[in-house]
Short mmCIF file of C-alpha atoms in Angstrom, two decimals:
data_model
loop_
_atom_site.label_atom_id
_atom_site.label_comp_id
_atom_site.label_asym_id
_atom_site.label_seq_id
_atom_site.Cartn_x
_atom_site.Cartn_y
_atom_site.Cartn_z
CA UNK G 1 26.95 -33.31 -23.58
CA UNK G 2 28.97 -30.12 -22.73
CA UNK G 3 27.00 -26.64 -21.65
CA UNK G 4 27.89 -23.94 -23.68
CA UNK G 5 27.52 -20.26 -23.06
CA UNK G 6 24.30 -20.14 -25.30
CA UNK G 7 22.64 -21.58 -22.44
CA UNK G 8 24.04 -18.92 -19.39
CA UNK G 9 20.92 -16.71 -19.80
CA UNK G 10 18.35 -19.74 -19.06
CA UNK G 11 20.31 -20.92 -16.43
CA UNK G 12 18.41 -18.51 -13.78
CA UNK G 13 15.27 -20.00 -14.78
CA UNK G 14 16.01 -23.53 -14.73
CA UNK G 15 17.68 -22.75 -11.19
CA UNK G 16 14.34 -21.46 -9.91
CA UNK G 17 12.87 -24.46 -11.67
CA UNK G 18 14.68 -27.00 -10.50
CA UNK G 19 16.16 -25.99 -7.02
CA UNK G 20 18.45 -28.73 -6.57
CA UNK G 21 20.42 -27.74 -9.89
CA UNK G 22 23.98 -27.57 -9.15
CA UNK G 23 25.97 -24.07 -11.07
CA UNK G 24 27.24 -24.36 -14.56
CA UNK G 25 31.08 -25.63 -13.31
CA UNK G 26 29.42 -28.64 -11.78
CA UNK G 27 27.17 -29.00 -15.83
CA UNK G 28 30.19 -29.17 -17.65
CA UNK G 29 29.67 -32.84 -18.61
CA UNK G 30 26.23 -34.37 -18.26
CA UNK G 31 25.99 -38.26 -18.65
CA UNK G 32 24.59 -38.81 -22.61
CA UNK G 33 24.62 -42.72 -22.85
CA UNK G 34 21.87 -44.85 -21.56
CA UNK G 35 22.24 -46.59 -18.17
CA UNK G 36 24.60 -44.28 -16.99
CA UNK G 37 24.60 -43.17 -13.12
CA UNK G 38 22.69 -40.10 -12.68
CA UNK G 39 25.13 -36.74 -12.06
CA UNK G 40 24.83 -36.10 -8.43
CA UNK G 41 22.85 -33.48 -7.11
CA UNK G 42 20.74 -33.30 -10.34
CA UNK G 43 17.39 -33.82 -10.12
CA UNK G 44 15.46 -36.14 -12.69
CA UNK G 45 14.85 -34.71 -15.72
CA UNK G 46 12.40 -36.47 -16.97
CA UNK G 47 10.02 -34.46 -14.83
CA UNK G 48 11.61 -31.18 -16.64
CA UNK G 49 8.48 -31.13 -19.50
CA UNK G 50 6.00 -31.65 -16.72
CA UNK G 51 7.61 -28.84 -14.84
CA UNK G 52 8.26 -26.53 -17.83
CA UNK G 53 4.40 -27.13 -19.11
CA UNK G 54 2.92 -26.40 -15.41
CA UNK G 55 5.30 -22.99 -15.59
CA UNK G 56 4.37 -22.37 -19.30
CA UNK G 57 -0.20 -22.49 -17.72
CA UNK G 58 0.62 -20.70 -15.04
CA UNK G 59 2.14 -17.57 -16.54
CA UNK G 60 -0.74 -18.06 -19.57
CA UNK G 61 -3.04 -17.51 -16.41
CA UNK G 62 -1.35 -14.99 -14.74
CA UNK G 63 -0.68 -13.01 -18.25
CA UNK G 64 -4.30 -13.21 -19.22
CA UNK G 65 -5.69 -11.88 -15.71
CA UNK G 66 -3.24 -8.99 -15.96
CA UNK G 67 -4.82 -7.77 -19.56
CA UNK G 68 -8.08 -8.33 -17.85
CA UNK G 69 -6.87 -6.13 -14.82
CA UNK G 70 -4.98 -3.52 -17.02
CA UNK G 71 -8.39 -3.06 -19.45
CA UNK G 72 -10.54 -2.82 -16.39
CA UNK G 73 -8.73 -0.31 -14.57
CA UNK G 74 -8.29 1.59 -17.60
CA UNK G 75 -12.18 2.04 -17.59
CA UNK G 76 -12.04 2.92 -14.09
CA UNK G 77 -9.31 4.91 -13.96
CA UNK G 78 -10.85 8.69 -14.71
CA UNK G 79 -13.08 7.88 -11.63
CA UNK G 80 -10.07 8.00 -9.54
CA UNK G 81 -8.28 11.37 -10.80
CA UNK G 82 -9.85 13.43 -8.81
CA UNK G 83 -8.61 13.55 -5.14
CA UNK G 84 -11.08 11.91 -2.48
CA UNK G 85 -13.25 14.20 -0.34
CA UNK G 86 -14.17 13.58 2.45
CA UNK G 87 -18.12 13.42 3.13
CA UNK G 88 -17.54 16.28 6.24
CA UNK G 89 -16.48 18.91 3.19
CA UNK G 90 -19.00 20.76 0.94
CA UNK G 91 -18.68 23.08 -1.04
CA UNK G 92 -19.60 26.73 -1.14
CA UNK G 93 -21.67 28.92 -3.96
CA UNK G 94 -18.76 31.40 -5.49
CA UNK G 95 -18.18 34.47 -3.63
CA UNK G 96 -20.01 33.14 -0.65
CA UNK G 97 -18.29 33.92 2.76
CA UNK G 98 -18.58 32.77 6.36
CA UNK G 99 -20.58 35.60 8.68
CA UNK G 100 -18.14 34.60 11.51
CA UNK G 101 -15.20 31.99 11.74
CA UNK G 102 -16.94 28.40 12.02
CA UNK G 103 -14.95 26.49 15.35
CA UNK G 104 -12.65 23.54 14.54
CA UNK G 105 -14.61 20.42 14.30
CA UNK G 106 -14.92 18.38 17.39
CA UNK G 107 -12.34 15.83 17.72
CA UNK G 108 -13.83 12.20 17.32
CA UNK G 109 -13.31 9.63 19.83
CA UNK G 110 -10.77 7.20 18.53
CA UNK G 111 -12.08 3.89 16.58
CA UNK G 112 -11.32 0.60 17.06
CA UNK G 113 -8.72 -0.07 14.34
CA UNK G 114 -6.89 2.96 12.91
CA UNK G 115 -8.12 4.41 9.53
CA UNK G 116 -6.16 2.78 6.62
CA UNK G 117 -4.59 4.71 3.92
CA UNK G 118 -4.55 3.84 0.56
CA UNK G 119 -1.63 4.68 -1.60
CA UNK G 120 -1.37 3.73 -5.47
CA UNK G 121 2.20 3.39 -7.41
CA UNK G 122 3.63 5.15 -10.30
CA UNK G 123 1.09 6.66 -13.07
CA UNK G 124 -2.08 5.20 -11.27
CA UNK G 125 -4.77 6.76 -8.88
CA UNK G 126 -6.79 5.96 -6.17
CA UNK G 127 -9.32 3.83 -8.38
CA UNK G 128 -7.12 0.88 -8.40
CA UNK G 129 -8.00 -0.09 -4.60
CA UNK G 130 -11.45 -0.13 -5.23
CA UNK G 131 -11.64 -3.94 -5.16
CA UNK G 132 -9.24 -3.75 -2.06
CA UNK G 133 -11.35 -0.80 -0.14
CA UNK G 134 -14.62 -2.83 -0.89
CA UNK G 135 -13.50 -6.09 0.88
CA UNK G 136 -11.99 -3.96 3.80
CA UNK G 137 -15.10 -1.94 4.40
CA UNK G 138 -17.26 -5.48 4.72
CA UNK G 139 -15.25 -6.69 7.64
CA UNK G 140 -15.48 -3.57 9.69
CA UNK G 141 -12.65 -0.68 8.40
CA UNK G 142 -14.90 2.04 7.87
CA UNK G 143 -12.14 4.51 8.22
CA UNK G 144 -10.45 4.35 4.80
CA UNK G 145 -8.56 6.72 2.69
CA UNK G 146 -6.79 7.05 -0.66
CA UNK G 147 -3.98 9.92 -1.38
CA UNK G 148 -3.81 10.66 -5.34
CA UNK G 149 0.08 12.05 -5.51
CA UNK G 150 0.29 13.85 -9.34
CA UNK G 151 2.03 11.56 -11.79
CA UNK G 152 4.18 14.82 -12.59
CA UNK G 153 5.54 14.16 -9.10
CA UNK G 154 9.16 14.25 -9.50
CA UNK G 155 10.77 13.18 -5.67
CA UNK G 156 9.59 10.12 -3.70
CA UNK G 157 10.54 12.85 -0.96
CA UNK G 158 7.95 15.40 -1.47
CA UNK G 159 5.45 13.07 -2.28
CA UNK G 160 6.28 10.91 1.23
CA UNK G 161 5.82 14.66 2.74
CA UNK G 162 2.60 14.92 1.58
CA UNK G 163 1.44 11.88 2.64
CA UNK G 164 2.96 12.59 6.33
CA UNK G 165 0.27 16.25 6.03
CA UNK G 166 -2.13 13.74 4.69
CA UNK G 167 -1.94 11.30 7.86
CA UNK G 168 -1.53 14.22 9.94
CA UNK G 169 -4.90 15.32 8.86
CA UNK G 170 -6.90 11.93 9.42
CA UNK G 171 -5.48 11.60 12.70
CA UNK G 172 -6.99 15.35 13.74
CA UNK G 173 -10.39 14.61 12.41
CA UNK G 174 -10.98 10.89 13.53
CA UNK G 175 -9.33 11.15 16.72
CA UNK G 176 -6.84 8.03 15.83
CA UNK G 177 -3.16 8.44 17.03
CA UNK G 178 -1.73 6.07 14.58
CA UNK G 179 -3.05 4.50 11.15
CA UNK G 180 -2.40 1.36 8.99
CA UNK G 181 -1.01 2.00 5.22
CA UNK G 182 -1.15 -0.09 2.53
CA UNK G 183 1.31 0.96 -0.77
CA UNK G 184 1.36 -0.74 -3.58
CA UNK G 185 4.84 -0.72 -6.13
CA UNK G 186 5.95 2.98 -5.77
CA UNK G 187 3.47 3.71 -3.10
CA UNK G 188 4.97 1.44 -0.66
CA UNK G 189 8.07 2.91 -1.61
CA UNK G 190 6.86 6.14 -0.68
CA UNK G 191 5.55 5.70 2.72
CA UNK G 192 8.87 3.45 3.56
CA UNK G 193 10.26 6.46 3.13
CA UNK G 194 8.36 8.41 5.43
CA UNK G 195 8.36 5.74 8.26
CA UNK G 196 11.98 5.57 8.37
CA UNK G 197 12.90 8.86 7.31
CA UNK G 198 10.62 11.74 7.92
CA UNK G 199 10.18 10.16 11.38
CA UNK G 200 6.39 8.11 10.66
CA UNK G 201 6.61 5.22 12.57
CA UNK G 202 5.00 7.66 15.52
CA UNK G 203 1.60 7.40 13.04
CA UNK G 204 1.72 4.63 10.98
CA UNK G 205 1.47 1.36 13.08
CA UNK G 206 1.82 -1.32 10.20
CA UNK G 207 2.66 -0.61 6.51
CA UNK G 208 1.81 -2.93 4.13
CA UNK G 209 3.22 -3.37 0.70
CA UNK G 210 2.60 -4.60 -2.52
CA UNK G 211 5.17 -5.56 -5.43
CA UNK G 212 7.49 -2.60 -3.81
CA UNK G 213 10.95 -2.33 -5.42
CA UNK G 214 12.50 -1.66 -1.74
CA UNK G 215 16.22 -2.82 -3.25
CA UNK G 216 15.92 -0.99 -6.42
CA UNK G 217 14.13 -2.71 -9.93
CA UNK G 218 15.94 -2.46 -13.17
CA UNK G 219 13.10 -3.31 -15.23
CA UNK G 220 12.30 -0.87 -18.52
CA UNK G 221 15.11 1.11 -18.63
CA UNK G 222 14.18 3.48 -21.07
CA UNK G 223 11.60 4.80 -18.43
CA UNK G 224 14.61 6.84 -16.82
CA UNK G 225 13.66 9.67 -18.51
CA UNK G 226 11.28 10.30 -15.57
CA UNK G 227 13.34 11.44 -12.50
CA UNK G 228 11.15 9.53 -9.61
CA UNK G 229 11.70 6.16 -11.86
CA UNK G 230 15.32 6.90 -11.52
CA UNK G 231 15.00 6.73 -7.67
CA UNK G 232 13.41 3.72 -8.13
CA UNK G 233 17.05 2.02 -9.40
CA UNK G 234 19.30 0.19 -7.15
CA UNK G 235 21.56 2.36 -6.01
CA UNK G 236 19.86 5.78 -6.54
CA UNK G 237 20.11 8.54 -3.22
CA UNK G 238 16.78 7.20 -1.98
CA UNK G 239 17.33 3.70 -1.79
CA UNK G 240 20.48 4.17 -0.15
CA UNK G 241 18.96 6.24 2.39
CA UNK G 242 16.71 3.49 2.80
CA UNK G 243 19.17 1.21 4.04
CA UNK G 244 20.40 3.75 6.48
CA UNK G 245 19.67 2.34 10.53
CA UNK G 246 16.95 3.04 11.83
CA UNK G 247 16.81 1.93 15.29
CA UNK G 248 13.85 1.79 17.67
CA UNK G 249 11.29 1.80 14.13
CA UNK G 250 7.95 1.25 15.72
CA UNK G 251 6.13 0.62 12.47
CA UNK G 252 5.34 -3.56 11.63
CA UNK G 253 6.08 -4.39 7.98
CA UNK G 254 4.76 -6.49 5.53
CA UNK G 255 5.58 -7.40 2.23
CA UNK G 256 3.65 -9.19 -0.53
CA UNK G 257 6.07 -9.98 -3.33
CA UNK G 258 4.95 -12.03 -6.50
CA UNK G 259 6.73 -14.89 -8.03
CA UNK G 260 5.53 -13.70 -11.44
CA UNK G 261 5.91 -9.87 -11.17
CA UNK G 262 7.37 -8.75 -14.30
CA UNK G 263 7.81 -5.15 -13.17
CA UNK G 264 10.26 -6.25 -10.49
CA UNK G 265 13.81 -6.50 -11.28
CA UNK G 266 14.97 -9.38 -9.87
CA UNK G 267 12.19 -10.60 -8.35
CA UNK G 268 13.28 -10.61 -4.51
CA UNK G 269 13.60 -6.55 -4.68
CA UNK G 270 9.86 -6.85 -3.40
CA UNK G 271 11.33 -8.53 -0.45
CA UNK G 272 12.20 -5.82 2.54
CA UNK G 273 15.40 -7.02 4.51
CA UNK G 274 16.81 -4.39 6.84
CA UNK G 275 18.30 -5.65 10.34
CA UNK G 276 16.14 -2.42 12.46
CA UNK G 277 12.60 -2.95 10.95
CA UNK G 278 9.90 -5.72 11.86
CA UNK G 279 9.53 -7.36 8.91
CA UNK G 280 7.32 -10.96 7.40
CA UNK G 281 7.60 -11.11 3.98
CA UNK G 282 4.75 -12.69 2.38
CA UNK G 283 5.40 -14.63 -1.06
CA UNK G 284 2.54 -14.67 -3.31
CA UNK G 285 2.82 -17.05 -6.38
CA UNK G 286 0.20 -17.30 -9.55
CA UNK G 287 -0.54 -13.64 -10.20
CA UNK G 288 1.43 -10.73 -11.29
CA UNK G 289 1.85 -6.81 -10.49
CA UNK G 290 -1.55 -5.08 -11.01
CA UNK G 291 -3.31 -8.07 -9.28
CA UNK G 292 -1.75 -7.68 -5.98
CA UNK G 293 -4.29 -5.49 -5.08
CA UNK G 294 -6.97 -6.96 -6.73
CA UNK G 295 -7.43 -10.03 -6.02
CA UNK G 296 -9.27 -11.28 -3.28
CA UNK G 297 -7.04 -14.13 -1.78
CA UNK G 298 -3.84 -10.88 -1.40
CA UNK G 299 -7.15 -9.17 0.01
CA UNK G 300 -7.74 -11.47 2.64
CA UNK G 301 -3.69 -11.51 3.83
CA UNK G 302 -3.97 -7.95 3.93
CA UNK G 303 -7.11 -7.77 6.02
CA UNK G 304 -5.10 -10.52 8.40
CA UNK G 305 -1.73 -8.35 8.53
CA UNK G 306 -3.62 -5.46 9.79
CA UNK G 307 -6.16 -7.22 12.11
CA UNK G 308 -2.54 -8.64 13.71
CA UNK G 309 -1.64 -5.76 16.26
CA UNK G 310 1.63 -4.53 15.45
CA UNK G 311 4.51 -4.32 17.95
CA UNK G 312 5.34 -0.32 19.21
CA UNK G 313 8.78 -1.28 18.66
CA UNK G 314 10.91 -3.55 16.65
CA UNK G 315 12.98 -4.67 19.59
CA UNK G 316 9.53 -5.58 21.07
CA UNK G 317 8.16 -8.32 18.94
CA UNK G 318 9.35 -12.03 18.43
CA UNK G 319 9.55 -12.05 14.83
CA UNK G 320 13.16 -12.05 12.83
CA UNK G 321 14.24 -9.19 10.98
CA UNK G 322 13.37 -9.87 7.10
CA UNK G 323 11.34 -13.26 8.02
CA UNK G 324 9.31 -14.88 5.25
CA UNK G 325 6.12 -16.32 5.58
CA UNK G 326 4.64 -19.66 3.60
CA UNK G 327 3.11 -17.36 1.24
CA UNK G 328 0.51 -17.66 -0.82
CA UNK G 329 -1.04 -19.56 -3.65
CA UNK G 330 -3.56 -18.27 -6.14
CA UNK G 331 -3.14 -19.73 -8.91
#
């Protein structure tokens, strides 16, 4: 049997399939007649249905629980446009004014574990962490925040320096001197960028993101009519910048990349590598994009990357640069 170049564009898959699979020079001639001594370096094929079937349930799962996701949020989502307030502001009748100045609020003394902030991806607001915030607030963060950036938002620049005014002002009122973040798709994105560029690692002790195209993803390209998608393509300004050194980075990353994320082009553009930055990549196979922070099993990792005290620098901690965890199963 001879390969032709009808099959090149499922030879990826079967590769991820079947790791052992040799490339196509080494498939040029497979053995067709019975009895003949297996090719070396193939695996069996006979367990190729069984594999393919398994594949074929799993993204049936995975596909069905991101409709369920996708019509839920939906519902939620006009809870979320509006941006959070915080419980210490109130509002004023019209035309009412102050007799005197009021004094700055007392500074607070500083908690336990910083606040966490909250920061959705591209066309999305704050109501998709509400799974996410729940589980966090019943094992003990009660300091947690959500920034709603406009969806007409058209740099990943400015909207990285608003989020730096935005940490700025939780670390005044709560007395913290750094926070935890957690981004998911763009949103990580976004606060990478202000970590390593607008000089953030001095607030944000570990950022944690979620399906974040931190290479570049190529997916939909007909979406480039929006210019902050176009930053979001391998090789745009911001990406390269991204790549840029940036020595003596005293945030702690981690990254929780799906096996079956569909918005991610190719798939290991969720994975940060970059030889300055602390990094554990966490793999997380049986879901796709909108469940990563949904479901409760990526919950529970995220709960554990922030309980883990992050190191003040990168030269300070034992772990490799772009080191990837066992990951996760939830399927």
């Amino acid at each position: 049997m001879k390969v032709t170049t009808a099959a090149l564009p499922l030879l990826p898959l079967f590769q991820r399939l079947l790791p052992g699979l040799p490339g196509l020079p080494g498939l040029q001639r497979l053995p067709s007649v019975p009895g003949l001594p297996a090719v070396p370096g193939l695996p069996e094929l006979a367990s190729l249905p069984g594999r393919l079937t398994g594949l074929s349930l799993t993204l049936l799962k995975a596909s069905a629980l991101e409709a369920a996701i996708l019509a839920g949020h939906l519902l939620l989502y006009p809870s979320g446009i509006i941006q959070e307030r915080h419980p210490a502001q109130t509002l004023r009748p019209p035309g009412a004014q102050d007799p005197q100045p009021s004094p700055p609020p007392p500074r607070l003394p500083a908690p336990a574990s910083p606040p966490v902030v909250l920061l959705h991806g591209f066309i999305d607001n704050r109501s998709v962490f509400l799974l996410l915030r729940r589980s966090l607030a019943q094992h003990g963060r009660h300091e947690i925040e959500s920034l709603n950036y406009s969806p007409l938002t058209c740099d990943i620049r400015t909207a990285a320096e608003l989020l730096g005014r935005h940490i700025e002002e939780i670390c005044e009122r709560t007395g913290s001197e750094r926070v935890d973040v957690v981004g998911h798709s763009l949103g990580g994105l976004i606060a990478r960028y202000y970590v390593q560029r607008l000089g953030g690692d001095l607030r944000v002790r570990t950022l944690v993101t979620l399906g974040t195209p931190h290479t570049g993803t190529k997916v939909v390209p007909l979406a480039n009519a929006h210019p902050i998608v176009r930053q979001m393509r391998p090789g745009s300004a911001v990406i390269e910048e991204l790549t840029r050194p940036a020595p003596g980075c005293r945030t702690r990353f981690v990254s929780f990349w799906s096996d079956l994320d569909r918005v991610m082009d190719p798939l290991e553009t969720a994975c940060l590598d970059h030889p300055d930055l602390s990094v554990q990549n966490v793999r997380v196979s049986g879901i796709g994009h909108l469940a990563l922070p949904v479901h409760p099993a990526v919950a529970t990792g995220i709960r554990q990357a922030l309980d883990t005290a992050g190191p003040e620098t990168a030269g300070q901690t034992d772990a490799e640069p772009g080191k990837r965890s066992d990951g996760l199963t939830v399927a």
